[in-house]
Coordinates of C-alpha atoms (C1' of nucleotides) in Angstrom, one line a residue:
Chain A
M22 CA 28.7 -17.5 -2.5
T23 CA 28.5 -20.0 -5.3
Q24 CA 30.6 -20.0 -8.3
A25 CA 28.5 -19.8 -11.3
Q26 CA 28.6 -22.7 -13.7
P27 CA 27.4 -22.0 -17.2
A28 CA 23.8 -22.7 -16.5
P29 CA 21.7 -24.1 -19.3
A30 CA 18.7 -21.8 -19.0
P31 CA 17.0 -20.0 -16.2
A32 CA 15.5 -22.3 -13.7
P33 CA 12.1 -22.9 -15.3
E34 CA 10.0 -24.0 -12.3
G35 CA 10.2 -25.0 -8.7
S36 CA 11.9 -21.9 -7.5
W37 CA 10.6 -18.8 -5.9
L38 CA 10.9 -17.0 -9.2
G39 CA 8.0 -18.5 -11.0
D40 CA 8.0 -17.3 -14.5
A41 CA 9.8 -14.1 -13.8
L42 CA 12.7 -15.4 -15.9
P43 CA 11.4 -16.5 -19.3
P44 CA 13.3 -19.4 -20.9
V45 CA 15.5 -17.3 -23.1
R46 CA 18.9 -18.4 -24.4
L47 CA 21.5 -16.9 -22.1
T48 CA 25.2 -16.3 -22.4
K49 CA 27.8 -17.4 -19.9
A50 CA 27.9 -14.1 -18.0
Q51 CA 24.1 -13.8 -18.1
S52 CA 23.7 -17.3 -16.6
R53 CA 26.0 -16.4 -13.8
V54 CA 23.8 -13.4 -13.1
V55 CA 20.7 -15.5 -13.1
D56 CA 22.3 -18.1 -10.8
A57 CA 23.3 -15.4 -8.4
L58 CA 19.7 -14.0 -8.4
V59 CA 18.2 -17.4 -7.9
L60 CA 20.5 -18.3 -5.1
N61 CA 20.3 -15.0 -3.3
P62 CA 16.7 -13.9 -3.2
K63 CA 17.2 -11.4 -0.5
L64 CA 20.1 -9.8 -2.2
A65 CA 18.3 -9.9 -5.5
S66 CA 15.4 -8.0 -4.0
Y67 CA 17.2 -5.1 -2.5
A68 CA 20.8 -4.9 -3.6
D69 CA 21.9 -2.5 -6.2
L70 CA 23.4 -3.3 -9.5
S71 CA 27.0 -3.3 -8.3
E72 CA 26.4 -5.7 -5.5
I73 CA 24.7 -8.1 -7.8
A74 CA 27.6 -7.8 -10.3
A75 CA 30.1 -8.5 -7.5
K76 CA 28.1 -11.5 -6.3
A77 CA 28.0 -13.0 -9.8
E78 CA 31.5 -11.9 -10.5
V79 CA 30.7 -10.2 -13.7
N80 CA 30.6 -6.6 -14.8
G81 CA 27.7 -4.4 -14.0
S82 CA 26.8 -4.1 -17.6
S83 CA 26.2 -7.8 -17.8
V84 CA 23.6 -7.4 -15.1
V85 CA 21.9 -4.8 -17.1
R86 CA 22.0 -6.8 -20.3
T87 CA 20.7 -9.9 -18.5
A88 CA 17.7 -7.9 -17.4
Q89 CA 17.1 -6.7 -20.9
A90 CA 17.6 -10.1 -22.4
L91 CA 14.9 -11.4 -20.1
G92 CA 12.5 -8.8 -21.4
Y93 CA 12.7 -6.1 -18.7
R94 CA 13.7 -2.5 -19.3
G95 CA 16.7 -2.7 -17.1
W96 CA 17.8 -3.8 -13.7
P97 CA 15.4 -1.7 -11.6
D98 CA 12.5 -3.1 -13.6
L99 CA 13.7 -6.7 -13.1
Q100 CA 14.3 -6.0 -9.4
R101 CA 10.8 -4.8 -8.8
E102 CA 9.5 -8.1 -10.2
L103 CA 11.8 -10.2 -8.2
R104 CA 11.0 -8.3 -5.0
A105 CA 7.3 -8.8 -5.5
R106 CA 7.7 -12.5 -6.0
Y107 CA 10.1 -12.8 -3.1
L108 CA 7.8 -11.1 -0.7
V109 CA 4.9 -13.3 -1.8
H110 CA 7.1 -16.3 -1.6
I111 CA 8.4 -15.9 1.9
S112 CA 5.1 -15.0 3.4
A113 CA 2.9 -17.4 1.5
T114 CA 2.3 -21.0 1.8
A115 CA 2.4 -23.4 -1.1
P116 CA -1.1 -23.0 -2.6
L117 CA -0.6 -19.4 -3.2
T118 CA 2.6 -19.5 -5.1
H119 CA 1.2 -20.9 -8.3
L120 CA -1.5 -18.3 -8.4
V121 CA 0.9 -15.5 -8.7
E122 CA 0.9 -15.7 -12.4
V123 CA -2.2 -13.6 -12.8
R124 CA -1.2 -10.0 -12.3
S125 CA -3.6 -7.1 -12.2
P126 CA -4.2 -4.3 -9.8
V127 CA -7.1 -6.2 -8.4
H128 CA -5.1 -9.4 -7.9
D129 CA -2.3 -7.4 -6.3
S130 CA -4.8 -5.9 -3.9
L131 CA -6.1 -9.3 -2.9
L132 CA -2.7 -10.7 -2.3
H133 CA -1.7 -7.6 -0.4
D134 CA -4.8 -7.9 1.8
V135 CA -4.0 -11.5 2.5
E136 CA -0.9 -10.3 4.2
N137 CA -2.9 -7.7 6.1
L138 CA -5.2 -10.3 7.4
R139 CA -2.4 -12.6 8.4
E140 CA -0.7 -9.8 10.2
A141 CA -4.0 -9.0 11.9
V142 CA -4.0 -12.5 13.4
E143 CA -1.0 -11.5 15.3
S144 CA -1.8 -7.9 16.0
I145 CA -5.2 -8.5 17.5
D146 CA -5.1 -9.2 21.2
P147 CA -7.4 -12.1 21.9
E148 CA -8.2 -10.7 25.3
A149 CA -9.2 -7.3 23.8
A150 CA -11.3 -9.1 21.2
Q151 CA -13.1 -11.1 23.9
A152 CA -13.6 -8.0 26.0
A153 CA -15.0 -6.2 23.0
V154 CA -17.4 -9.0 22.3
D155 CA -18.5 -9.1 26.0
A156 CA -19.1 -5.3 26.0
L157 CA -21.1 -5.5 22.8
C158 CA -23.3 -8.3 24.1
S159 CA -24.1 -6.5 27.3
A160 CA -24.5 -3.0 25.8
K161 CA -27.7 -1.1 26.3
R162 CA -26.9 0.7 23.1
I163 CA -24.2 0.3 20.5
L164 CA -23.1 3.3 18.4
V165 CA -20.6 2.7 15.6
V166 CA -18.9 5.7 14.1
A167 CA -16.5 6.0 11.2
Q168 CA -15.9 8.4 8.3
G169 CA -15.3 8.1 4.6
S170 CA -14.2 4.8 3.4
Y171 CA -13.6 3.6 6.9
A172 CA -17.3 3.4 7.1
A173 CA -17.0 0.0 5.5
P174 CA -16.2 -2.1 8.6
A175 CA -18.5 0.1 10.7
V176 CA -21.4 -0.5 8.4
V177 CA -20.8 -4.2 8.5
L178 CA -20.7 -4.2 12.3
A179 CA -23.7 -2.0 12.9
H180 CA -25.9 -3.4 10.3
L181 CA -25.4 -7.0 11.0
A182 CA -25.5 -6.5 14.8
A183 CA -28.8 -4.8 14.3
T184 CA -29.9 -7.7 12.1
M185 CA -29.0 -10.0 15.0
G186 CA -31.2 -8.0 17.2
Y187 CA -28.7 -5.8 19.0
P188 CA -29.5 -2.1 19.5
A189 CA -26.8 -1.0 17.1
T190 CA -26.7 2.1 14.9
F191 CA -24.1 3.6 12.6
E192 CA -23.3 7.2 12.4
G193 CA -21.2 8.1 9.4
R194 CA -21.7 11.8 9.5
S195 CA -19.6 14.3 11.5
G196 CA -20.3 17.6 13.0
V197 CA -23.7 18.2 14.6
H198 CA -24.9 14.7 13.8
L199 CA -21.9 13.1 15.5
A200 CA -22.4 15.4 18.4
S201 CA -26.0 14.4 19.0
A202 CA -25.3 10.8 18.6
V203 CA -22.4 10.9 21.1
S204 CA -24.2 13.1 23.6
S205 CA -26.7 10.5 24.5
L206 CA -24.2 7.9 25.4
G207 CA -23.7 7.0 29.0
P208 CA -22.9 4.0 31.3
G209 CA -23.9 0.7 29.8
D210 CA -23.5 2.0 26.3
V211 CA -20.8 1.1 23.8
L212 CA -19.1 3.3 21.3
V213 CA -17.2 1.6 18.5
V214 CA -14.8 3.9 16.7
V215 CA -13.4 2.7 13.4
H216 CA -10.5 4.7 12.1
L217 CA -7.2 4.2 10.3
W218 CA -4.4 6.5 9.4
R219 CA -4.1 10.0 10.7
S220 CA -6.5 10.7 13.6
L221 CA -9.6 12.7 12.9
R222 CA -10.2 15.4 15.5
Q223 CA -13.9 14.8 15.8
L224 CA -13.6 11.0 16.2
V225 CA -11.0 11.3 19.0
T226 CA -13.2 13.8 20.7
A227 CA -16.1 11.5 20.4
A228 CA -14.2 8.7 22.0
R229 CA -12.9 10.8 24.8
R230 CA -16.3 12.3 25.6
A231 CA -18.0 8.9 25.4
K232 CA -15.5 7.4 27.8
E233 CA -15.9 10.3 30.2
A234 CA -19.6 9.9 30.1
G235 CA -19.2 6.3 31.3
A236 CA -19.6 4.5 28.0
T237 CA -17.3 1.7 27.0
V238 CA -15.2 2.6 24.0
I239 CA -14.0 0.0 21.5
A240 CA -11.4 1.1 18.9
I241 CA -10.7 -0.6 15.6
T242 CA -7.6 1.2 14.4
D243 CA -4.1 0.8 13.0
L244 CA -1.9 2.7 15.4
R245 CA -1.4 0.9 18.7
F246 CA -0.5 4.0 20.5
G247 CA -2.4 6.5 18.5
P248 CA -5.0 8.9 20.0
V249 CA -7.9 6.7 19.1
A250 CA -6.5 3.6 20.7
R251 CA -5.5 5.6 23.8
A252 CA -9.0 7.0 24.2
S253 CA -10.5 3.5 24.1
D254 CA -11.1 0.8 26.6
H255 CA -10.4 -2.0 24.2
A256 CA -8.3 -1.5 21.1
L257 CA -8.2 -3.9 18.2
I258 CA -5.2 -3.2 16.1
V259 CA -5.4 -4.0 12.5
P260 CA -2.7 -3.6 9.8
S261 CA -3.8 -1.3 7.0
E262 CA -1.2 -1.0 4.4
G263 CA -2.9 -0.5 1.1
V264 CA -1.9 -1.3 -2.5
Y265 CA -2.0 2.3 -3.5
A266 CA -2.4 5.7 -1.9
F267 CA -5.1 4.6 0.5
Q268 CA -4.9 2.6 3.6
S269 CA -6.9 -0.7 3.4
A270 CA -9.8 -1.3 5.6
T271 CA -10.0 -4.9 4.5
A272 CA -8.6 -6.4 7.7
A273 CA -10.8 -4.1 9.8
T274 CA -13.8 -5.5 7.9
S275 CA -12.9 -9.0 8.6
V276 CA -12.5 -8.1 12.3
A277 CA -16.0 -6.8 12.2
Y278 CA -17.3 -10.1 11.1
G279 CA -15.3 -11.8 13.8
L280 CA -16.9 -9.7 16.5
L281 CA -20.3 -10.6 15.2
A282 CA -19.4 -14.3 15.2
G283 CA -18.1 -13.8 18.8
M284 CA -21.4 -12.3 19.8
E285 CA -23.3 -15.2 18.3
A286 CA -21.0 -17.7 20.1
K287 CA -21.7 -15.9 23.4
E288 CA -25.4 -15.5 23.1
P289 CA -26.6 -18.0 20.5
E290 CA -30.2 -18.1 21.7
R291 CA -30.6 -14.3 21.6
V292 CA -29.1 -14.0 18.2
R293 CA -31.2 -16.8 16.8
E294 CA -34.3 -15.0 17.9
G295 CA -33.1 -11.7 16.5
L296 CA -32.2 -13.2 13.2
E297 CA -35.6 -14.8 12.9
R298 CA -37.4 -11.6 13.6
T299 CA -35.3 -9.8 11.0
S300 CA -35.8 -12.5 8.3
S301 CA -39.5 -12.6 8.9
L302 CA -39.5 -8.9 8.1
W303 CA -37.4 -9.5 5.0
R304 CA -40.1 -11.9 3.9
D305 CA -42.9 -9.5 4.6
F306 CA -41.1 -6.8 2.7
D307 CA -40.7 -9.2 -0.2
L308 CA -37.2 -8.1 -0.9
Y309 CA -35.7 -11.1 -2.5
E310 CA -36.1 -12.6 -5.9
A311 CA -37.4 -16.1 -6.4
Chain B
M9 CA 13.5 24.2 24.5
T10 CA 11.6 22.2 22.0
Q11 CA 8.6 23.9 20.5
A12 CA 6.0 21.2 20.2
Q13 CA 5.7 18.2 22.4
P14 CA 4.4 15.9 19.8
A15 CA 4.2 12.2 19.8
P16 CA 5.8 10.8 22.9
A17 CA 7.7 8.1 21.1
P18 CA 7.3 5.7 18.2
A19 CA 5.5 2.5 18.9
P20 CA 7.9 0.8 21.3
E21 CA 7.4 -2.9 21.0
G22 CA 5.0 -5.4 19.7
S23 CA 5.2 -4.3 16.2
W24 CA 7.5 -5.4 13.5
L25 CA 9.8 -2.5 14.2
G26 CA 11.3 -3.7 17.4
D27 CA 13.6 -1.0 18.7
A28 CA 14.5 0.3 15.3
L29 CA 12.9 3.6 16.3
P30 CA 14.4 4.7 19.5
P31 CA 12.2 6.8 21.9
V32 CA 13.3 10.2 20.7
R33 CA 11.3 13.3 20.9
L34 CA 9.8 13.9 17.5
T35 CA 8.2 16.9 15.9
K36 CA 4.9 17.0 14.1
A37 CA 6.2 16.2 10.7
Q38 CA 8.5 13.6 12.0
S39 CA 5.7 11.7 13.8
R40 CA 3.8 11.7 10.6
V41 CA 6.8 10.1 8.9
V42 CA 7.1 7.5 11.6
D43 CA 3.4 6.7 11.5
A44 CA 3.6 6.2 7.8
L45 CA 6.5 3.9 8.2
V46 CA 4.9 1.9 11.0
L47 CA 1.7 1.5 9.0
N48 CA 3.2 0.6 5.7
P49 CA 6.0 -1.8 6.3
K50 CA 6.3 -3.0 2.7
L51 CA 6.4 0.5 1.4
A52 CA 8.9 1.5 4.0
S53 CA 11.2 -1.2 3.1
Y54 CA 11.4 -0.7 -0.6
A55 CA 10.1 2.7 -1.5
D56 CA 12.3 5.7 -2.1
L57 CA 12.3 8.9 -0.2
S58 CA 9.8 10.7 -2.4
E59 CA 7.2 7.9 -2.0
I60 CA 7.5 8.0 1.7
A61 CA 7.2 11.7 1.8
A62 CA 4.1 11.6 -0.3
K63 CA 2.5 8.9 1.9
A64 CA 3.3 11.0 5.0
E65 CA 2.3 14.2 3.2
V66 CA 5.5 16.0 4.2
N67 CA 8.4 17.2 2.3
G68 CA 11.3 14.8 1.5
S69 CA 13.6 16.7 3.7
S70 CA 11.4 15.8 6.7
V71 CA 11.9 12.2 5.9
V72 CA 15.7 12.6 5.9
R73 CA 15.6 14.6 9.2
T74 CA 13.4 12.0 10.8
A75 CA 16.0 9.3 9.9
Q76 CA 18.7 11.5 11.3
A77 CA 16.7 12.3 14.5
L78 CA 16.4 8.6 15.1
G79 CA 20.1 8.2 15.0
Y80 CA 20.6 7.0 11.4
R81 CA 22.9 8.7 8.9
G82 CA 20.0 9.3 6.5
W83 CA 17.1 7.7 4.8
P84 CA 19.0 4.8 3.1
D85 CA 20.5 3.9 6.4
L86 CA 17.1 3.8 8.1
Q87 CA 15.6 1.9 5.3
R88 CA 18.2 -0.8 5.5
E89 CA 17.3 -1.3 9.1
L90 CA 13.6 -1.3 8.5
R91 CA 14.0 -3.7 5.6
A92 CA 16.0 -6.1 7.6
R93 CA 13.4 -6.1 10.4
Y94 CA 10.5 -6.5 8.1
L95 CA 12.0 -9.4 6.3
V96 CA 12.8 -11.1 9.6
H97 CA 9.4 -10.4 10.8
I98 CA 7.5 -11.8 7.8
S99 CA 9.7 -14.8 7.4
A100 CA 9.4 -15.6 11.1
T101 CA 5.7 -15.2 11.4
A102 CA 4.4 -16.4 8.1
P103 CA 5.0 -20.1 8.5
L104 CA 3.9 -19.8 12.0
T105 CA 0.4 -18.7 11.2
H106 CA -1.0 -22.2 10.9
L107 CA 0.5 -23.2 14.2
V108 CA -0.9 -20.3 16.0
E109 CA -3.2 -21.5 18.6
V110 CA -4.9 -18.2 19.3
R111 CA -8.5 -19.1 18.7
S112 CA -11.1 -16.5 19.0
P113 CA -14.0 -15.7 16.7
V114 CA -12.0 -12.7 15.5
H115 CA -9.0 -14.8 14.5
D116 CA -11.2 -17.4 12.9
S117 CA -12.8 -14.7 10.8
L118 CA -9.4 -13.4 9.7
L119 CA -8.2 -16.9 8.7
H120 CA -11.4 -17.6 7.0
D121 CA -11.2 -14.4 5.0
V122 CA -7.7 -15.2 4.0
E123 CA -9.1 -18.1 2.1
N124 CA -11.8 -16.0 0.6
L125 CA -9.2 -13.6 -0.8
R126 CA -7.1 -16.4 -2.1
E127 CA -10.1 -17.8 -3.9
A128 CA -10.9 -14.4 -5.3
V129 CA -7.5 -14.3 -6.9
E130 CA -8.7 -17.2 -9.0
S131 CA -12.3 -16.2 -9.4
I132 CA -11.7 -12.7 -10.7
D133 CA -11.3 -12.6 -14.4
P134 CA -8.4 -10.3 -15.2
E135 CA -10.1 -9.1 -18.4
A136 CA -13.3 -8.3 -16.6
A137 CA -11.3 -6.4 -14.0
Q138 CA -9.5 -4.4 -16.7
A139 CA -12.7 -3.8 -18.5
A140 CA -14.3 -2.5 -15.3
V141 CA -11.3 -0.2 -14.7
D142 CA -11.6 1.1 -18.2
A143 CA -15.3 1.8 -17.8
L144 CA -14.8 3.5 -14.5
C145 CA -12.1 5.8 -15.9
S146 CA -14.1 6.9 -18.9
A147 CA -17.4 7.3 -17.0
K148 CA -19.3 10.5 -17.2
R149 CA -20.8 9.5 -13.9
I150 CA -20.3 6.6 -11.5
L151 CA -23.1 5.4 -9.3
V152 CA -22.4 2.7 -6.8
V153 CA -25.3 0.9 -5.2
A154 CA -25.5 -1.7 -2.4
Q155 CA -27.6 -2.4 0.6
G156 CA -27.1 -3.3 4.2
S157 CA -23.7 -4.6 5.1
Y158 CA -22.7 -5.0 1.4
A159 CA -22.4 -1.2 1.4
A160 CA -18.9 -1.8 2.8
P161 CA -17.2 -2.4 -0.5
A162 CA -19.5 0.1 -2.2
V163 CA -18.6 2.9 0.2
V164 CA -14.9 2.2 -0.3
L165 CA -15.2 2.4 -4.0
A166 CA -17.4 5.4 -4.2
H167 CA -15.8 7.5 -1.5
L168 CA -12.2 6.9 -2.7
A169 CA -13.0 7.3 -6.3
A170 CA -14.6 10.6 -5.5
T171 CA -11.5 11.4 -3.4
M172 CA -9.4 10.7 -6.5
G173 CA -11.6 13.2 -8.4
Y174 CA -14.0 10.9 -10.2
P175 CA -17.7 11.7 -10.4
A176 CA -18.7 8.9 -8.1
T177 CA -21.6 8.7 -5.7
F178 CA -23.0 6.0 -3.4
E179 CA -26.6 5.2 -3.0
G180 CA -27.3 2.8 -0.1
R181 CA -31.0 3.4 0.2
S182 CA -33.6 1.6 -1.8
G183 CA -37.1 2.5 -3.0
V184 CA -37.7 6.0 -4.2
H185 CA -34.1 7.0 -3.6
L186 CA -32.7 4.2 -5.7
A187 CA -35.3 4.9 -8.4
S188 CA -34.3 8.5 -8.7
A189 CA -30.6 7.7 -8.7
V190 CA -30.9 5.1 -11.4
S191 CA -33.4 7.1 -13.6
S192 CA -30.8 9.7 -14.4
L193 CA -28.3 7.1 -15.8
G194 CA -27.7 6.9 -19.5
P195 CA -25.0 6.2 -22.1
G196 CA -21.5 7.0 -20.8
D197 CA -22.5 6.5 -17.2
V198 CA -21.5 3.5 -15.0
L199 CA -23.5 1.7 -12.5
V200 CA -21.7 -0.5 -10.0
V201 CA -23.9 -3.0 -8.2
V202 CA -22.4 -4.7 -5.2
H203 CA -24.4 -7.6 -3.9
L204 CA -23.8 -11.0 -2.4
W205 CA -26.1 -13.8 -1.5
R206 CA -29.8 -13.9 -2.6
S207 CA -30.6 -11.3 -5.2
L208 CA -32.5 -8.3 -4.1
R209 CA -35.3 -7.4 -6.5
Q210 CA -34.6 -3.8 -6.5
L211 CA -30.9 -4.1 -7.3
V212 CA -31.6 -6.5 -10.1
T213 CA -34.1 -4.1 -11.5
A214 CA -31.7 -1.2 -11.1
A215 CA -29.0 -3.1 -13.1
R216 CA -31.5 -4.1 -15.8
R217 CA -32.9 -0.6 -16.3
A218 CA -29.5 1.0 -16.2
K219 CA -28.3 -1.3 -18.9
E220 CA -31.4 -0.7 -21.0
A221 CA -30.8 3.0 -20.7
G222 CA -27.3 2.6 -22.2
A223 CA -25.2 2.7 -19.0
T224 CA -22.4 0.3 -18.4
V225 CA -23.1 -2.0 -15.5
I226 CA -20.4 -3.5 -13.3
A227 CA -21.3 -6.2 -10.9
I228 CA -19.4 -7.3 -7.8
T229 CA -21.1 -10.4 -6.7
D230 CA -20.7 -14.0 -5.6
L231 CA -22.9 -15.8 -8.0
R232 CA -21.4 -16.1 -11.4
F233 CA -24.6 -16.8 -13.1
G234 CA -27.0 -15.0 -10.7
P235 CA -29.4 -12.3 -11.8
V236 CA -27.0 -9.5 -10.9
A237 CA -24.1 -10.9 -12.8
R238 CA -26.3 -11.6 -15.8
A239 CA -27.7 -8.1 -15.9
S240 CA -24.2 -6.7 -15.9
D241 CA -21.6 -5.9 -18.6
H242 CA -18.7 -6.8 -16.5
A243 CA -19.0 -9.2 -13.5
L244 CA -16.3 -9.5 -10.8
I245 CA -17.0 -12.7 -9.0
V246 CA -15.9 -12.9 -5.3
P247 CA -16.2 -15.7 -2.8
S248 CA -18.2 -14.7 0.2
E249 CA -18.3 -17.5 2.6
G250 CA -18.6 -16.1 6.1
V251 CA -17.6 -17.4 9.4
Y252 CA -21.1 -17.3 10.8
A253 CA -24.5 -16.7 9.4
F254 CA -23.6 -13.8 7.2
Q255 CA -21.8 -13.7 3.9
S256 CA -18.4 -11.9 4.1
A257 CA -17.9 -8.8 2.0
T258 CA -14.2 -8.8 2.9
A259 CA -13.0 -10.1 -0.5
A260 CA -15.3 -7.7 -2.3
T261 CA -13.8 -4.9 -0.3
S262 CA -10.3 -5.8 -1.3
V263 CA -11.5 -5.9 -4.9
A264 CA -12.8 -2.3 -4.5
Y265 CA -9.3 -1.2 -3.5
G266 CA -7.9 -3.1 -6.5
L267 CA -10.2 -1.3 -8.9
L268 CA -9.1 2.0 -7.4
A269 CA -5.4 1.1 -7.9
G270 CA -6.2 0.1 -11.4
M271 CA -7.7 3.5 -12.1
E272 CA -4.7 5.2 -10.7
A273 CA -2.4 3.0 -12.9
K274 CA -4.5 4.0 -16.0
E275 CA -4.7 7.7 -15.4
P276 CA -2.0 8.6 -12.9
E277 CA -2.0 12.3 -13.8
R278 CA -5.7 12.8 -13.4
V279 CA -5.7 10.9 -10.1
R280 CA -2.8 12.9 -8.8
E281 CA -4.6 16.1 -9.5
G282 CA -7.8 14.9 -7.9
L283 CA -6.0 13.7 -4.8
E284 CA -4.3 17.0 -4.5
R285 CA -7.5 19.0 -4.7
T286 CA -9.1 16.7 -2.1
S287 CA -6.3 16.9 0.4
S288 CA -6.1 20.6 0.1
L289 CA -9.7 20.6 1.1
W290 CA -9.0 18.3 4.0
R291 CA -6.4 20.8 5.1
D292 CA -8.8 23.7 4.9
F293 CA -11.4 21.9 6.9
D294 CA -8.8 21.2 9.5
L295 CA -10.0 17.7 10.0
Y296 CA -6.9 16.0 11.3
E297 CA -5.2 16.1 14.6
A298 CA -1.6 17.3 15.0
Chain C
dG21 C1' 1.6 40.8 22.5
dA22 C1' 6.4 40.7 20.9
dA23 C1' 10.6 38.3 20.4
dT24 C1' 13.0 34.3 19.9
dT25 C1' 13.4 29.7 19.0
dT26 C1' 12.4 25.8 16.4
dC27 C1' 10.5 23.5 12.6
dT28 C1' 9.0 22.9 7.8
dG29 C1' 9.3 23.3 2.9
dC30 C1' 11.7 24.9 -1.2
dA31 C1' 15.4 24.8 -4.2
dA32 C1' 20.0 24.1 -5.3
dT33 C1' 23.8 20.6 -4.8
dA34 C1' 26.4 16.7 -4.5
dG35 C1' 26.8 12.1 -5.1
dC36 C1' 25.8 7.8 -7.0
dA37 C1' 23.6 4.2 -9.7
dA38 C1' 22.1 2.6 -14.1
dG39 C1' 22.8 2.4 -18.8
dT40 C1' 25.7 2.5 -23.2
dG41 C1' 29.5 3.0 -26.8
dC42 C1' 33.7 1.0 -27.8
dA43 C1' 37.5 -2.1 -27.9
dG44 C1' 39.5 -6.4 -26.9
dC45 C1' 39.0 -11.2 -26.8
dA46 C1' 37.1 -15.8 -27.1
dG47 C1' 34.8 -19.2 -29.5
dA48 C1' 32.8 -20.8 -33.8
dT49 C1' 33.1 -21.7 -38.6
dC50 C1' 35.0 -22.5 -42.9
Chain D
dG14 C1' 44.7 -21.9 -39.2
dA15 C1' 42.4 -17.7 -40.4
dT16 C1' 38.4 -15.0 -40.2
dC17 C1' 34.3 -13.6 -38.4
dT18 C1' 30.8 -13.2 -35.0
dG19 C1' 29.4 -11.6 -30.8
dC20 C1' 30.0 -11.5 -25.7
dT21 C1' 32.3 -9.2 -21.9
dG22 C1' 34.4 -5.5 -19.5
dC23 C1' 35.9 -0.7 -19.1
dA24 C1' 35.0 4.0 -18.9
dC25 C1' 32.0 7.5 -19.7
dT26 C1' 27.5 9.8 -19.6
dT27 C1' 23.1 10.6 -18.1
dG28 C1' 19.7 10.9 -15.0
dC29 C1' 17.9 10.8 -10.6
dT30 C1' 17.8 10.6 -5.5
dA31 C1' 19.4 12.0 -1.0
dT32 C1' 21.0 15.7 1.4
dT33 C1' 21.6 20.3 3.1
dG34 C1' 21.5 25.6 3.3
dC35 C1' 18.2 29.0 3.7
dA36 C1' 14.0 31.5 4.3
dG37 C1' 9.5 31.7 5.8
dA38 C1' 6.1 30.0 9.2
dA39 C1' 4.6 28.4 13.7
dA40 C1' 4.7 28.2 18.3
dT41 C1' 6.4 28.9 22.8
dT42 C1' 8.1 32.0 26.3
dC43 C1' 8.6 36.1 28.6

DNA sequence: GAATTTCTGCAATAGCAAGTGCAGCAGATC
DNA sequence: GATCTGCTGCACTTGCTATTGCAGAAATTC
């Protein structure tokens, strides 16, 4: 707990605050509030007005007025800003901090997904990842299923695996289509289920039945002990917190690329041949400009 | 005795929660709350009761009762605990990330895509992003086109925009299908072209013709001065370096989420209604387990 | 298949946190 | 040294958020 000395102006740079506190002329009490905020990031991010006031040894109204003097509507408004910066600060390394100045929903989403990817580095079990790669490489057939927006990672995996010459297909429909696709799976085949958030009945059923039929089931999902993960042989757990109402499949998408890279690392020769075959087809189809 | 025998217990260990959630018998709604908390650490640590309730799609009272069932006095009490653990978790793990010696293709891919996202923070022009959001919100119709693995971001954008009630569709096929889809575009419509790497003839043509017909064209692409970007009204430039042979659409995917968040920010009321309509349909279709 | 038990959601309530008018006081200025 | 300006703190008000009682809805058991 530091006694506030009449600070000249809000710390301009160098701190975790960035430009959250514009260089406005502040009064004595207001400087004490700012000092308290700068020195107690955690408190500043989560405490309520009265706690901040106590820490700065000023009256609550001074906290409110400080926030307003800095251009915010009030304390909650300022706190939101501080919280966002603090969270970025403690989890980011140096290069990121200076970027935080650009704020838009798109930038927020990118920064948020950076966190998801970092988390994924921890949540993905390397052994499960390797086991998944091994299974994919030795599969007689690979079926990737997912629904709605979670098709994103699934499409990456299926399309590019096929591009590399693996017998991979994607089924994004449910009902009868999913049923047909799953019914043909058996020993030696691999089913990849991509799903986040609340479990979809049909996907869980697909996983269970495929496993019963002797296929290897790989799950890319966000709940370590959810139904999808439990119905799988190898579960890759990805974080999925999104910036708005939806869960983010960004980390799952990156995992898909990682699996593909793992397949290449394991069977470079086979992949090289597969890619060559595919790209010669691309040439013959004359798909690309220039 | 107890009626349902729902989720056995919250995720025991390995996650950021530690033993914050004791292994208590939980009901259906309570498991949903716990799942939402586990999957959305940031939200869980700062959001208020109503936001958590919305995320878990339960009534606020269920959130309170979940907290009490877990041995806390109420939601604020549980939130304090979660917040503390989350902060410890991110500050403990974040600096560690570089030191982490887990090397697998999947981990390489994740770390690689972290860089892509960070670069995207710089390469995305905030004004273009806002312009894209504005166009999407006021569109009579939204058509999202992409091919192969680049369908990933496109599917996210189209599916979730439609979920939010916007008239969005995705066309992932080329040839006659792409032609039909594009031919109906005119003034007031928006075409979103997602494409990385070498330009596909048909996509460039689609963009040009749509623009000629008076539609607004948004490009999500990696070449700032490539044909796709030049044929567009608003270009969002994303880095796309992949860990192996393929370009990574991970950053593009995150951008898609960002656009959706931007649309919500601009028209919260409309989106809320749209989401409600969709989720009532989900309920009627009885898609989800438990 | 009926009854009982248990859960969920709604709505009213209680409690609290943020904001603001007012008065006193301190510092600045003439 | 007197006056004036304007900051600070107190106390009140307003608005909102967490909680809980209650009723309807599932679901389990007999």
